[in-house]
Coordinates of C-alpha atoms and ligand atoms in Angstrom, one line a residue:
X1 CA -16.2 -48.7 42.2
X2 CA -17.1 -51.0 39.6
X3 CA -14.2 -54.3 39.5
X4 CA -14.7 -54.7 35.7
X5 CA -11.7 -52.9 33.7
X6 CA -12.2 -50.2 31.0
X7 CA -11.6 -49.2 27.4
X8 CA -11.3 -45.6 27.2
X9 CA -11.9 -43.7 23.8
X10 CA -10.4 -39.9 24.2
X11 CA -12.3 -37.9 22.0
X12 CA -10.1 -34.5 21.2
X13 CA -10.2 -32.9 18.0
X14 CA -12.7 -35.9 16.3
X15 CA -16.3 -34.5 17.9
X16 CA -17.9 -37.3 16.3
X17 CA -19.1 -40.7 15.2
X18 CA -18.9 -41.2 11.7
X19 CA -15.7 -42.1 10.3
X20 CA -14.1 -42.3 13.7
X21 CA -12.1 -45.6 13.5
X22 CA -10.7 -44.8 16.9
X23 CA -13.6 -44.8 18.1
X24 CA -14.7 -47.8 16.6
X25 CA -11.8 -49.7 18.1
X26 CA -12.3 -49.0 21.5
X27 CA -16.4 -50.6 20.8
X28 CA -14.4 -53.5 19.7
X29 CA -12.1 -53.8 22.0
X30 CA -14.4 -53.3 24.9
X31 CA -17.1 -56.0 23.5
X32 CA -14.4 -58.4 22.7
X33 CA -12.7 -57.9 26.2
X34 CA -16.1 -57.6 28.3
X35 CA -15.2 -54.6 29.4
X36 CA -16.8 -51.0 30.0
X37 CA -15.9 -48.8 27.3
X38 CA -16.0 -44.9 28.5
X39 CA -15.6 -42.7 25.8
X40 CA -14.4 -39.3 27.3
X41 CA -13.7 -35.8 26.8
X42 CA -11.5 -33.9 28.5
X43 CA -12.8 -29.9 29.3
X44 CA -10.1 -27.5 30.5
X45 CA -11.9 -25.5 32.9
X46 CA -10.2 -22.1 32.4
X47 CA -11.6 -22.6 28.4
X48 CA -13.3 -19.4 28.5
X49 CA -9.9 -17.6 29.3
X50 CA -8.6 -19.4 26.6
X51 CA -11.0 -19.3 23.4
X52 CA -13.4 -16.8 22.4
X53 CA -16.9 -17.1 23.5
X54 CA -18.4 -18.0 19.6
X55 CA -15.8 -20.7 19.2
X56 CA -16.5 -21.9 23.1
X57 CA -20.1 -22.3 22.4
X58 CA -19.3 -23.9 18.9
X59 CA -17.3 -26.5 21.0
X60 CA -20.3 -27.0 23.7
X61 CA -22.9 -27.7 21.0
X62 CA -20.4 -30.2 19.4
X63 CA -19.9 -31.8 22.8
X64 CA -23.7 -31.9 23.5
X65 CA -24.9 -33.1 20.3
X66 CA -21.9 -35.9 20.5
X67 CA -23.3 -37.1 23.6
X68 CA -26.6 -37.0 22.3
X69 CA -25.1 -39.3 19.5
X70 CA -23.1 -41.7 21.7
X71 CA -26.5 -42.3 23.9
X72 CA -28.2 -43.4 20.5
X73 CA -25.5 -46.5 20.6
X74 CA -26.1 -47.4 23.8
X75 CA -23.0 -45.2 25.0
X76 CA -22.0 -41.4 26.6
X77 CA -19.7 -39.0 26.5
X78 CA -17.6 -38.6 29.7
X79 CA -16.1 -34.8 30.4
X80 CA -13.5 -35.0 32.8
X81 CA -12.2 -31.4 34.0
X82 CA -8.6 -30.7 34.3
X83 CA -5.4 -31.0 32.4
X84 CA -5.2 -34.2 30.8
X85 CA -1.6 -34.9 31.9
X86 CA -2.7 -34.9 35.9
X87 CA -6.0 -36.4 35.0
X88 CA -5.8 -39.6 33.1
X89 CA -3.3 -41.1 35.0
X90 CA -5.9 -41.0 38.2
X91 CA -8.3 -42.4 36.0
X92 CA -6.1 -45.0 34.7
X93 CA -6.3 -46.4 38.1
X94 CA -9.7 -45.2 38.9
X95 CA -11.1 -47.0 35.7
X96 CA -8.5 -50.0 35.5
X97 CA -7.9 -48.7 32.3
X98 CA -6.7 -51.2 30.0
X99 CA -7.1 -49.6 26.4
X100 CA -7.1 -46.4 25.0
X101 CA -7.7 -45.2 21.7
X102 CA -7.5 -41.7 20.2
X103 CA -6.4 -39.6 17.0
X104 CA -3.5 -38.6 15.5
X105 CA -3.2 -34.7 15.6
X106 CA -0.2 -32.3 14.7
X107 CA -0.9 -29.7 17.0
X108 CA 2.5 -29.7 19.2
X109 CA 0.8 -28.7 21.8
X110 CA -1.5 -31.6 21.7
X111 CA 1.1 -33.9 20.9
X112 CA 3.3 -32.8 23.8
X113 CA -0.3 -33.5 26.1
X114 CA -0.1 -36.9 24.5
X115 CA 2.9 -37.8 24.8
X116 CA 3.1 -37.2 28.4
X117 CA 0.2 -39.3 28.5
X118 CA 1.5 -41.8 26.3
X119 CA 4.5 -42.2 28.5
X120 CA 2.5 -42.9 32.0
X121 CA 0.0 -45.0 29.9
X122 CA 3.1 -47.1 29.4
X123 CA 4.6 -47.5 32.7
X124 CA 0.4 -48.5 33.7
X125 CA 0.0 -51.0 31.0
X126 CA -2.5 -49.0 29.0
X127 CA -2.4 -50.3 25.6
X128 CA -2.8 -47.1 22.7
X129 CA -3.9 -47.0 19.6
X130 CA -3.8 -43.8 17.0
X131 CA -6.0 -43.2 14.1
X132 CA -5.0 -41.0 11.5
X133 CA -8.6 -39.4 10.5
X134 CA -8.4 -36.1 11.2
X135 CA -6.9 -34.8 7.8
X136 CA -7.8 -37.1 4.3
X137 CA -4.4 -38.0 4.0
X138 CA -1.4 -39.7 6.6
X139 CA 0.7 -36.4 6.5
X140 CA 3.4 -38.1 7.9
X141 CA 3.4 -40.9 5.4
X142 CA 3.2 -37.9 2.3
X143 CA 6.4 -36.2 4.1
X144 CA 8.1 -39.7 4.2
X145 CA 7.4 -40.1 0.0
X146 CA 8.8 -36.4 -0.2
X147 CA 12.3 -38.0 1.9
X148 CA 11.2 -36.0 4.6
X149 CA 11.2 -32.4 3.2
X150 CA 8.4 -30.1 3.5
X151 CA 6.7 -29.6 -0.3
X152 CA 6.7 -25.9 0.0
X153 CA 4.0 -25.5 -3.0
X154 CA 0.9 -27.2 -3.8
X155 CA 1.5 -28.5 -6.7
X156 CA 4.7 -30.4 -5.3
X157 CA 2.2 -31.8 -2.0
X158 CA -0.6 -32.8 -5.2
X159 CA 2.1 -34.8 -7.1
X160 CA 2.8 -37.0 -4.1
X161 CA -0.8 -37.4 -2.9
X162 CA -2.2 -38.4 -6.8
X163 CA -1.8 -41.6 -6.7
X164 CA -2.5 -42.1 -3.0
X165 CA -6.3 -44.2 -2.9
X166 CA -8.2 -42.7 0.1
X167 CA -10.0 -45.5 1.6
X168 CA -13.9 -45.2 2.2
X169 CA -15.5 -43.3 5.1
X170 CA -16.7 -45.7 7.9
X171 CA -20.5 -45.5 9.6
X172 CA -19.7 -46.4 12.9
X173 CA -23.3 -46.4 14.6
X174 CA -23.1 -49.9 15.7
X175 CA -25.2 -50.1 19.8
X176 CA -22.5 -50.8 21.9
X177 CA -23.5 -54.2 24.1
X178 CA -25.7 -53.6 27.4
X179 CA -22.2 -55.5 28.9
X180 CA -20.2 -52.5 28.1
X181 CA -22.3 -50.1 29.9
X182 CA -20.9 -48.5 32.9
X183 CA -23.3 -47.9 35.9
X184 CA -21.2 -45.0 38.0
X185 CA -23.7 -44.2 40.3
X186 CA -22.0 -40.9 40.1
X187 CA -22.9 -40.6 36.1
X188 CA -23.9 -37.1 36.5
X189 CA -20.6 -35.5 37.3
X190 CA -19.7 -36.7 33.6
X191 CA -22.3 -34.8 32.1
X192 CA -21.8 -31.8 29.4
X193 CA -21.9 -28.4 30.9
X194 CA -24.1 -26.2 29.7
X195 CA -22.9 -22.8 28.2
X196 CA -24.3 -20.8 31.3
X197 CA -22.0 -22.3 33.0
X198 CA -19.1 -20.4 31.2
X199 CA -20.9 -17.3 29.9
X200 CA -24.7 -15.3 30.0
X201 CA -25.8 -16.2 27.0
X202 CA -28.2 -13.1 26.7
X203 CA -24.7 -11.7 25.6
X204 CA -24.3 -13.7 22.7
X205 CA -24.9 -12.8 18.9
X206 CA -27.1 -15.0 17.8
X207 CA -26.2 -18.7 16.4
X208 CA -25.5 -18.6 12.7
X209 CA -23.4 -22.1 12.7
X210 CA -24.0 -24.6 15.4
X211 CA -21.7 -27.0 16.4
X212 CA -22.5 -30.7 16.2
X213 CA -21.9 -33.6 13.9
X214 CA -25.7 -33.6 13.3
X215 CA -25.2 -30.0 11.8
X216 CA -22.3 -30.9 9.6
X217 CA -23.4 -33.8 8.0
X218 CA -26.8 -31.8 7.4
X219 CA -24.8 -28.8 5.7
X220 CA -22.3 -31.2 3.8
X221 CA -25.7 -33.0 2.6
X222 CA -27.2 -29.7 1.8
X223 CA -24.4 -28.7 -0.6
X224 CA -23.8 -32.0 -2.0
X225 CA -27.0 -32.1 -3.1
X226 CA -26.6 -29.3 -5.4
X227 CA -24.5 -30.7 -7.9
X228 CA -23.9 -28.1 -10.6
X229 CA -23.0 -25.6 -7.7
X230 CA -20.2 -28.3 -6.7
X231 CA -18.8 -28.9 -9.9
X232 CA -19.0 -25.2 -11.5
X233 CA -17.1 -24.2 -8.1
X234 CA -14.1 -22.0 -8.4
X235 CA -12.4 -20.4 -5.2
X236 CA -11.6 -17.2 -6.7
X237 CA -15.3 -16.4 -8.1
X238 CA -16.7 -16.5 -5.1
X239 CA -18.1 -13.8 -3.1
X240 CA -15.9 -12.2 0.0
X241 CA -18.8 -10.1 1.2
X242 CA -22.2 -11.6 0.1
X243 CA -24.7 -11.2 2.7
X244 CA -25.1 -15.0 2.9
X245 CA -21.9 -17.2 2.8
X246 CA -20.6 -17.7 -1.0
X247 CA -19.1 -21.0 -0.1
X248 CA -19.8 -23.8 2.6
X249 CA -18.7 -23.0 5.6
X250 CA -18.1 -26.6 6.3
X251 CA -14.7 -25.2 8.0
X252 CA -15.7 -24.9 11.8
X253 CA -17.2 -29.2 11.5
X254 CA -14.0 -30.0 9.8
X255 CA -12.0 -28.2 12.7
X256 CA -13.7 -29.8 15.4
X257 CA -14.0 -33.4 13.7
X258 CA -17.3 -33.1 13.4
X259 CA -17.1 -33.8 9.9
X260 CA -14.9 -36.3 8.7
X261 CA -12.6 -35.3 5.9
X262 CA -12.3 -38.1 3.9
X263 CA -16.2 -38.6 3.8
X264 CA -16.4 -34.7 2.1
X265 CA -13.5 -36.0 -0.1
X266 CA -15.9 -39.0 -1.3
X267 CA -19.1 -37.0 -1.1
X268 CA -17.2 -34.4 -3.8
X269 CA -15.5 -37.5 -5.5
X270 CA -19.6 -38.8 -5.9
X271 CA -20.5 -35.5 -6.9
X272 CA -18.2 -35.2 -9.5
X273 CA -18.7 -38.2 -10.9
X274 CA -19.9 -38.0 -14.8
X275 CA -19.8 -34.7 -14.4
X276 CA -17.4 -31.8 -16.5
X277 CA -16.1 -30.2 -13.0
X278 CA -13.7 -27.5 -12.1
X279 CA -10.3 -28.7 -10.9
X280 CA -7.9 -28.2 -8.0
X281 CA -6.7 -25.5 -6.4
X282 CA -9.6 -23.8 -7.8
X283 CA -12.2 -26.6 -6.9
X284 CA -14.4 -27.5 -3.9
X285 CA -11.7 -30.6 -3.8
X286 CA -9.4 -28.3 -4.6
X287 CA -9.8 -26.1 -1.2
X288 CA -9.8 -29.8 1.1
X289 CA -6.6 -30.1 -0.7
X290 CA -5.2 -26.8 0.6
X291 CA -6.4 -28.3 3.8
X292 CA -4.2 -31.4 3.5
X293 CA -1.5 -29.3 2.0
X294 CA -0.9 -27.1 5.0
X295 CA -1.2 -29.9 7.4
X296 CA 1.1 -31.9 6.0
X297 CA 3.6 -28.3 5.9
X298 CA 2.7 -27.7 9.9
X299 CA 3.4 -31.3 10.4
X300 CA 7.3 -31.1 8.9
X301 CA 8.1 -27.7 9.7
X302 CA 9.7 -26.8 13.0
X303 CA 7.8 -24.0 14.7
X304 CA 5.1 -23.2 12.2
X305 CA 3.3 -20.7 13.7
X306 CA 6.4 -18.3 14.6
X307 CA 8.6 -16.4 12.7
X308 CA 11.6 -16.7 15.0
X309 CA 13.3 -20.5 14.5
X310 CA 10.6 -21.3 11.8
X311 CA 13.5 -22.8 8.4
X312 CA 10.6 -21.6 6.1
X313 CA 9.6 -18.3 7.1
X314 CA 10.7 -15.3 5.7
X315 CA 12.5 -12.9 8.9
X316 CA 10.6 -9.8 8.7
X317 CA 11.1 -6.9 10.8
X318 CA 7.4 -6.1 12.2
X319 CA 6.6 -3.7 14.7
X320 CA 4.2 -3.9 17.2
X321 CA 2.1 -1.2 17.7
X322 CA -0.6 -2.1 20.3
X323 CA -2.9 1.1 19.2
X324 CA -2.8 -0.9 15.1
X325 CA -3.6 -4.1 16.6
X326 CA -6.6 -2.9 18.6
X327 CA -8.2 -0.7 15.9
X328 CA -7.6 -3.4 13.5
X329 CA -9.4 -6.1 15.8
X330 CA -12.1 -4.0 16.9
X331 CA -13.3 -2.9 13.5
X332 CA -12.3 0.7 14.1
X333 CA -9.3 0.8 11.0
X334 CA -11.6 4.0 9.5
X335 CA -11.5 1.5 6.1
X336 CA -15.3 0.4 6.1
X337 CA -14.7 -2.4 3.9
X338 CA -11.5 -3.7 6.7
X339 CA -13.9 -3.2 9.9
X340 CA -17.2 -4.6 8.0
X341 CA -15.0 -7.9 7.5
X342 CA -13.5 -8.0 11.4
X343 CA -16.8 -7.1 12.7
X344 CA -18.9 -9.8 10.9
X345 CA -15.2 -12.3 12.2
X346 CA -16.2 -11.0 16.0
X347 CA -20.3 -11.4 16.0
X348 CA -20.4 -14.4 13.6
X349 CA -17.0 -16.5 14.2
X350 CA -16.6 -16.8 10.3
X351 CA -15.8 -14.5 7.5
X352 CA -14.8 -15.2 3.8
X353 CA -11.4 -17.1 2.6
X354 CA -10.8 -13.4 0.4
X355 CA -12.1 -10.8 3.5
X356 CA -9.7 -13.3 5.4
X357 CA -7.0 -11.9 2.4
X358 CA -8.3 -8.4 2.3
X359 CA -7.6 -8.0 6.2
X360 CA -4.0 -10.3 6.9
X361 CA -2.7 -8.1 4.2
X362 CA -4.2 -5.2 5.8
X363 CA -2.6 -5.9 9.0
X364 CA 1.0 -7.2 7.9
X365 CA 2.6 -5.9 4.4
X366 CA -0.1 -3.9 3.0
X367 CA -0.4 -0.9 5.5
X368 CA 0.1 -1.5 9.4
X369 CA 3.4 -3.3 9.4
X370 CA 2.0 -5.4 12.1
X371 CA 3.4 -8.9 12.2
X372 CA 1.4 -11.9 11.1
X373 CA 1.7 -14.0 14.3
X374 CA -0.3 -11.5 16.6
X375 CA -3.3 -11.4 13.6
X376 CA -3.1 -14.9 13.9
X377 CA -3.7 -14.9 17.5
X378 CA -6.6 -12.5 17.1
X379 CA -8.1 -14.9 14.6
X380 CA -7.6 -18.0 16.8
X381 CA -9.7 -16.2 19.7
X382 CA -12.5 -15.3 17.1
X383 CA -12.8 -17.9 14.3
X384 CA -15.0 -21.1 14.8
X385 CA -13.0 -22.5 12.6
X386 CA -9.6 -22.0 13.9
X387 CA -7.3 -24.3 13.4
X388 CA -3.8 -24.8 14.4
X389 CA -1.7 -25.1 10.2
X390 CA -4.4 -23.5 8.7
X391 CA -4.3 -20.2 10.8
X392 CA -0.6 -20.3 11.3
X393 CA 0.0 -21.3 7.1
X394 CA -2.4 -18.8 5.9
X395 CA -1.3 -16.0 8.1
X396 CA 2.2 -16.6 6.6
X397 CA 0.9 -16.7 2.6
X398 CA -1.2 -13.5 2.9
X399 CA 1.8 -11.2 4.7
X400 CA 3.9 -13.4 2.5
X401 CA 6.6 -14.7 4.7
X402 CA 6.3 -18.3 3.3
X403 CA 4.9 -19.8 -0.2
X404 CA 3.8 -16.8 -1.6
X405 CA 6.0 -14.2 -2.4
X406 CA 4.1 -11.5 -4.7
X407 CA 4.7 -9.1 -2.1
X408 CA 4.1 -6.1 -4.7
X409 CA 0.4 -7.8 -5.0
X410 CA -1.4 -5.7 -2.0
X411 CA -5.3 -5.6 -2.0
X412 CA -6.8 -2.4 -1.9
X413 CA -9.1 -1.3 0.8
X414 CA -11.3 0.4 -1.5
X415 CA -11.1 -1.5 -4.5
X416 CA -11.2 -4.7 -3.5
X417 CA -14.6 -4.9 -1.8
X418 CA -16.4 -3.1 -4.9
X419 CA -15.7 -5.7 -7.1
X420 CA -18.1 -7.8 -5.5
X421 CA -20.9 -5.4 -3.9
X422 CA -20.7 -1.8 -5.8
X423 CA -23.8 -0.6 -3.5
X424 CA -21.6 -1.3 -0.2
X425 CA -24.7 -3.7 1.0
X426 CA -21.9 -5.5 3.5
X427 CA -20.5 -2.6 4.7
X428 CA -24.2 -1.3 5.6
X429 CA -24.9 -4.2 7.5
X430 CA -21.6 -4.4 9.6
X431 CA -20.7 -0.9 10.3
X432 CA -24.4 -0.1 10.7
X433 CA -23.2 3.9 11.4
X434 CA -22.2 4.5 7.9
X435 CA -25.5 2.6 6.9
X436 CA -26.8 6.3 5.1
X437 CA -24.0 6.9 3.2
X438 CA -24.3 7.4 -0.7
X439 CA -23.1 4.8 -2.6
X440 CA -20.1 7.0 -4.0
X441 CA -18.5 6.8 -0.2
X442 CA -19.3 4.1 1.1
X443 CA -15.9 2.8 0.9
X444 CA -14.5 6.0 1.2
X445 CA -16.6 8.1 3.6
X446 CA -13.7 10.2 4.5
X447 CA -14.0 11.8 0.9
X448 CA -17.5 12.7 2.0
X449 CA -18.3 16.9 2.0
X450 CA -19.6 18.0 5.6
X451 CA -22.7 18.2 4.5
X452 CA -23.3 14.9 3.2
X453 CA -21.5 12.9 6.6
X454 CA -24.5 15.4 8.3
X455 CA -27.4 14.3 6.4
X456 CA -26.1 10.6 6.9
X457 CA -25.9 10.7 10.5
X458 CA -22.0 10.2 11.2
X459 CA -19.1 12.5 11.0
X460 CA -16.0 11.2 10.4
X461 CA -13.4 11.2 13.5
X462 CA -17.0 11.6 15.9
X463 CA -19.1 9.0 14.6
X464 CA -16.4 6.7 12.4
X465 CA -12.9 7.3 13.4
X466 CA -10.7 9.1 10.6
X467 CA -8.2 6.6 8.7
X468 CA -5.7 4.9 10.7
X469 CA -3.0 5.1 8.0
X470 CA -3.1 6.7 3.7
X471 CA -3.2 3.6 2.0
X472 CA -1.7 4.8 -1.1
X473 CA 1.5 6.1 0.0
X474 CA 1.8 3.6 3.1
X475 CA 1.6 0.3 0.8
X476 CA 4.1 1.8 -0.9
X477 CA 6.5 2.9 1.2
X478 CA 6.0 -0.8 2.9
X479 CA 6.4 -2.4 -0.7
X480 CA 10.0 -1.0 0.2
X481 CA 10.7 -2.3 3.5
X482 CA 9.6 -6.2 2.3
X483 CA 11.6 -5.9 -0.4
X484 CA 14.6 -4.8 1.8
X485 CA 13.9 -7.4 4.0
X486 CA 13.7 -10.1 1.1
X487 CA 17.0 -8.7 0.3
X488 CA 18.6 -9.4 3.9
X489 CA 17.0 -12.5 3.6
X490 CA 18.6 -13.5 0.5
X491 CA 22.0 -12.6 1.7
X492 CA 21.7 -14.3 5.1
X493 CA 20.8 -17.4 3.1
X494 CA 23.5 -17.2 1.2
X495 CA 26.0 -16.4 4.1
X496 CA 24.6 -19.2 5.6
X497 CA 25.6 -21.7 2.3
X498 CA 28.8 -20.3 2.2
X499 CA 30.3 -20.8 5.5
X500 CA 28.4 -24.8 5.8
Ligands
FAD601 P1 -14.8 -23.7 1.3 O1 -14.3 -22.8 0.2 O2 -16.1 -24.2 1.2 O3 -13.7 -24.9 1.3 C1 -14.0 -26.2 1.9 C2 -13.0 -26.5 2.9 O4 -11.6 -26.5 2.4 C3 -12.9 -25.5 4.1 O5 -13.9 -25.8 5.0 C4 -11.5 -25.8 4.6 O6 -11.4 -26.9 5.4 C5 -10.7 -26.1 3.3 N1 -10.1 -24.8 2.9 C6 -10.6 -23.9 2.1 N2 -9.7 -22.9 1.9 C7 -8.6 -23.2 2.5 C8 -7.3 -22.6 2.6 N3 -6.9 -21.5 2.1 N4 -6.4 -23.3 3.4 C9 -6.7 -24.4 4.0 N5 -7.8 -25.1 3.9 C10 -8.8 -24.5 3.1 N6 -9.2 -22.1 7.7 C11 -9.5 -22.8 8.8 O7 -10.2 -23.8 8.7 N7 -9.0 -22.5 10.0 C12 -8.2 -21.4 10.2 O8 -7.7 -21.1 11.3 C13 -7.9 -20.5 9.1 N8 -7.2 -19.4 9.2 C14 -7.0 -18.6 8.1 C15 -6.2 -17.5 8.2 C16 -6.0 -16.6 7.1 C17 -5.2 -15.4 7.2 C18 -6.5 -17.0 5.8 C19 -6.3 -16.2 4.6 C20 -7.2 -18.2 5.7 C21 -7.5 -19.0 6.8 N9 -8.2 -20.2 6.7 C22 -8.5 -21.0 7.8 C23 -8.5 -20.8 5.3 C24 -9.8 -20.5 4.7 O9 -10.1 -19.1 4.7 C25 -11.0 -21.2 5.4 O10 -10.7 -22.6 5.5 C26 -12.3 -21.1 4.5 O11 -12.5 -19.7 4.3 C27 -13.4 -21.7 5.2 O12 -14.6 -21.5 4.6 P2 -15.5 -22.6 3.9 O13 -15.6 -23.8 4.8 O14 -16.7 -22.0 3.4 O15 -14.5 -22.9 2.7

């Protein structure tokens, strides 16, 4: 065991080396101090019960390609297996760790890990420092300027981040000093593990979005470049079922850290510059904002991502019905556009901000009466991008429970998907048994004669299953029920005002 002391960096949510001030600090601190910096990572080893296979092997690219990166400087990455709670303090003492730096995340359950870290690095004499680099903004600081309340729209959260100067985004790739070096004869055991190691790969879709900071700061660069695409940008023209994604997908690299926010807030600042540009919400700055918007909600808001306990969440009286949930996560709704969209979420891990809409409302206030917190633990086993306020914020606008209220506003199943692809080209390619269907039921094949679901290849309730529920009368009879729960909700609020 080597007698020279360490500066640890823990990498968790930040997968990267741009713009990671954290990270820079512990190089400092560890060429300063002459001692070993040992930037680590630390893998839970039941991940694969945990995460869905598309987002696990999003998260071992990003891992890979980060050590990869770190090796450039003259560093590695260190994955250390286990919980981080019974972990770190071992190597604390196994290290002589004297310095430790990491991010500032709003995840509770990654704040309660650090914490509990937090508190042994204490009683050990590890010194800690936080970066906040994870969203553009300090969300905590935005909450202080609003005296502590949550700004509940986004207009309120852009009025008190306007005049707040975001500073530039740092290149870290300084070569850490030969001194700093550790020489572990035992350097393998740190290595990444490769994705065999978790799953048969010949079982994967293929890779349409890799994971890596390489990756992201190649696709920011790619968009970036085209600058009239940037600045004509506008959220709602976009495409929710384009063969080919109608916006960046820069969401899974923002997730994971891979890409730093605040250098795609400069990049679109650069962009825009000189330029006549579309505007927030609306915007390409205008959707980071949403970013920053909900994190700084989840950060104030006691249990975000329940219903139960949660001050801004509307109380809704769900059901569950396992036989809804399954159909609806499966792709087997008997809508084509609904199971194109959750089909293209399973094989491909990302799927459209408005098929994101079309489905949530599907699920929760449009027609299966299923509550919003178990689509949002679907989505969080299948997106790449999933993400802890954005899931949980998102879930709540689209059934809405919290900042929207519109509840009479319910897409259509049918209509919705037409406005974009007439010809059903989506459909065809995600529910590849309904491939032969004429145009006129594509979104409808239930309205199809006998003889047409014959020469097509697929009979409805054999081949396709038969609707789950009528749309037409069920959104209505649920436009009802939300606005008798709205009503409850109303009262119980005022009860509540009353008797305080
Ligand atoms: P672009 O339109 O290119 O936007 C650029 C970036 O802005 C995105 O990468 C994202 O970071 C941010 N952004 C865009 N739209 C939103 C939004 N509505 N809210 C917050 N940030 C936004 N996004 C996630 O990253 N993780 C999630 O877990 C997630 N869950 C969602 C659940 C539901 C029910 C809905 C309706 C939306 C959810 N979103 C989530 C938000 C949004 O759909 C995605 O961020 C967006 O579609 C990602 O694609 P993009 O990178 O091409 O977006």
């Amino acid at each position: 065991m080597s007698k020279v002391p360490s500066v640890i960096h823990w990498f968790r949510l930040d997968l990267r080396i741009h713009d990671n001030l954290a990270l820079r600090n512990a190089i400092n601190e560890a060429e300063n101090r002459k001692h070993l910096l040992r930037p680590i990572y630390v893998l839970d080893p039941n991940i694969k019960s945990k995460i869905g296979v598309n987002r696990l092997r999003f998260l071992i690219q990003s891992l890979q390609d980060l050590d990869t990166n770190l090796r450039k400087l003259n560093s590695r990455l260190y994955i250390l297996k286990g919980n981080p709670v019974e972990l770190l303090p071992k190597f604390f003492d196994q290290w002589q760790v004297k310095f430790l730096t990491t991010q500032v995340d709003i995840d509770p359950e990654i704040v309660d890990q650090e914490e509990a870290v937090e508190k042994i690095a204490e009683e050990k004499d590890v010194f800690i420092i936080k970066r906040v680099q994870h969203t553009v903004y300090d969300v905590y600081s935005v909450l202080k300027k609003n005296n502590g309340a949550v700004p509940l729209t986004y207009q309120k959260f852009m009025s008190l981040v306007n005049d707040i100067q975001v500073k530039e985004a740092k290149d870290i790739s300084k070569v850490v000093s030969d001194y700093c070096k550790p020489t572990d004869e035992d350097l393998d055991a740190y290595d990444v593990p490769k994705l065999e190691e978790f799953v048969d790969e010949s079982t994967l879709t293929p890779c349409k979005y890799p994971g890596g900071e390489t990756e992201a700061i190649k696709r920011l660069n790619n968009y970036m470049a085209k600058k009239q695409w940037v600045c004509k940008f506008e959220k709602p023209n976009t495409s929710p079922n384009s063969i080919e994604p109608s916006t960046t997908v820069l969401s899974p690299y923002l997730s994971h850290g891979c890409l730093s926010p605040k250098l795609f807030y400069h990049k679109l600042k650069e962009a825009e510059s000189g330029m006549k540009h579309s505007d927030p919400p609306v915007s390409l700055m205008g959707q980071l904002m949403w970013r920053e918007f909900y994190y700084t909600a989840g950060a104030g808001t006691k249990n975000f991502d329940k219903m139960v306990g949660n001050p801004i969440c509307m109380q809704i009286p769900w059901v569950k019905k396992e036989e809804y949930i399954k159909a609806w996560a499966e792709g087997k709704t008997g809508y084509p556009f609904v199971d194109a969209i959750m089909r293209q979420l399973k094989q491909e891990g990302w799927i459209h901000h408005l098929a994101r809409h079309m489905v949530a409302c599907f699920l929760t206030r449009g027609d299966l009466w299923v509550s919003w917190e178990e689509g949002a633990k679907i989505f969080e086993d299948y997106l790449l991008d999933y993400d802890w306020s954005l899931n949980a914020g998102n879930w709540m606008w689209l059934s809405a429970s919290a900042f929207f209220y519109k509840y009479f506003r319910v897409y259509s199943p049918v209509a919705f998907g037409k406005k974009t692809d007439k010809e059903g080209l989506y459909i065809r390619k995600y529910v590849p048994e309904l491939k032969k269907y004429p145009t006129a039921f594509i979104y409808e094949p239930w309205k199809a004669p006998k003889s047409i679901q014959n020469t097509a290849g697929c009979i409805i309730g054999e081949g396709y299953p038969h609707r789950i529920v009528d749309h037409e009368k069920i959104h209505k009879e649920n436009m009802q029920k939300m606005s008798s729960a709205y009503r409850m909700n109303k009262e119980k609020k005022a009860m509540k005002r009353s008797i305080s």
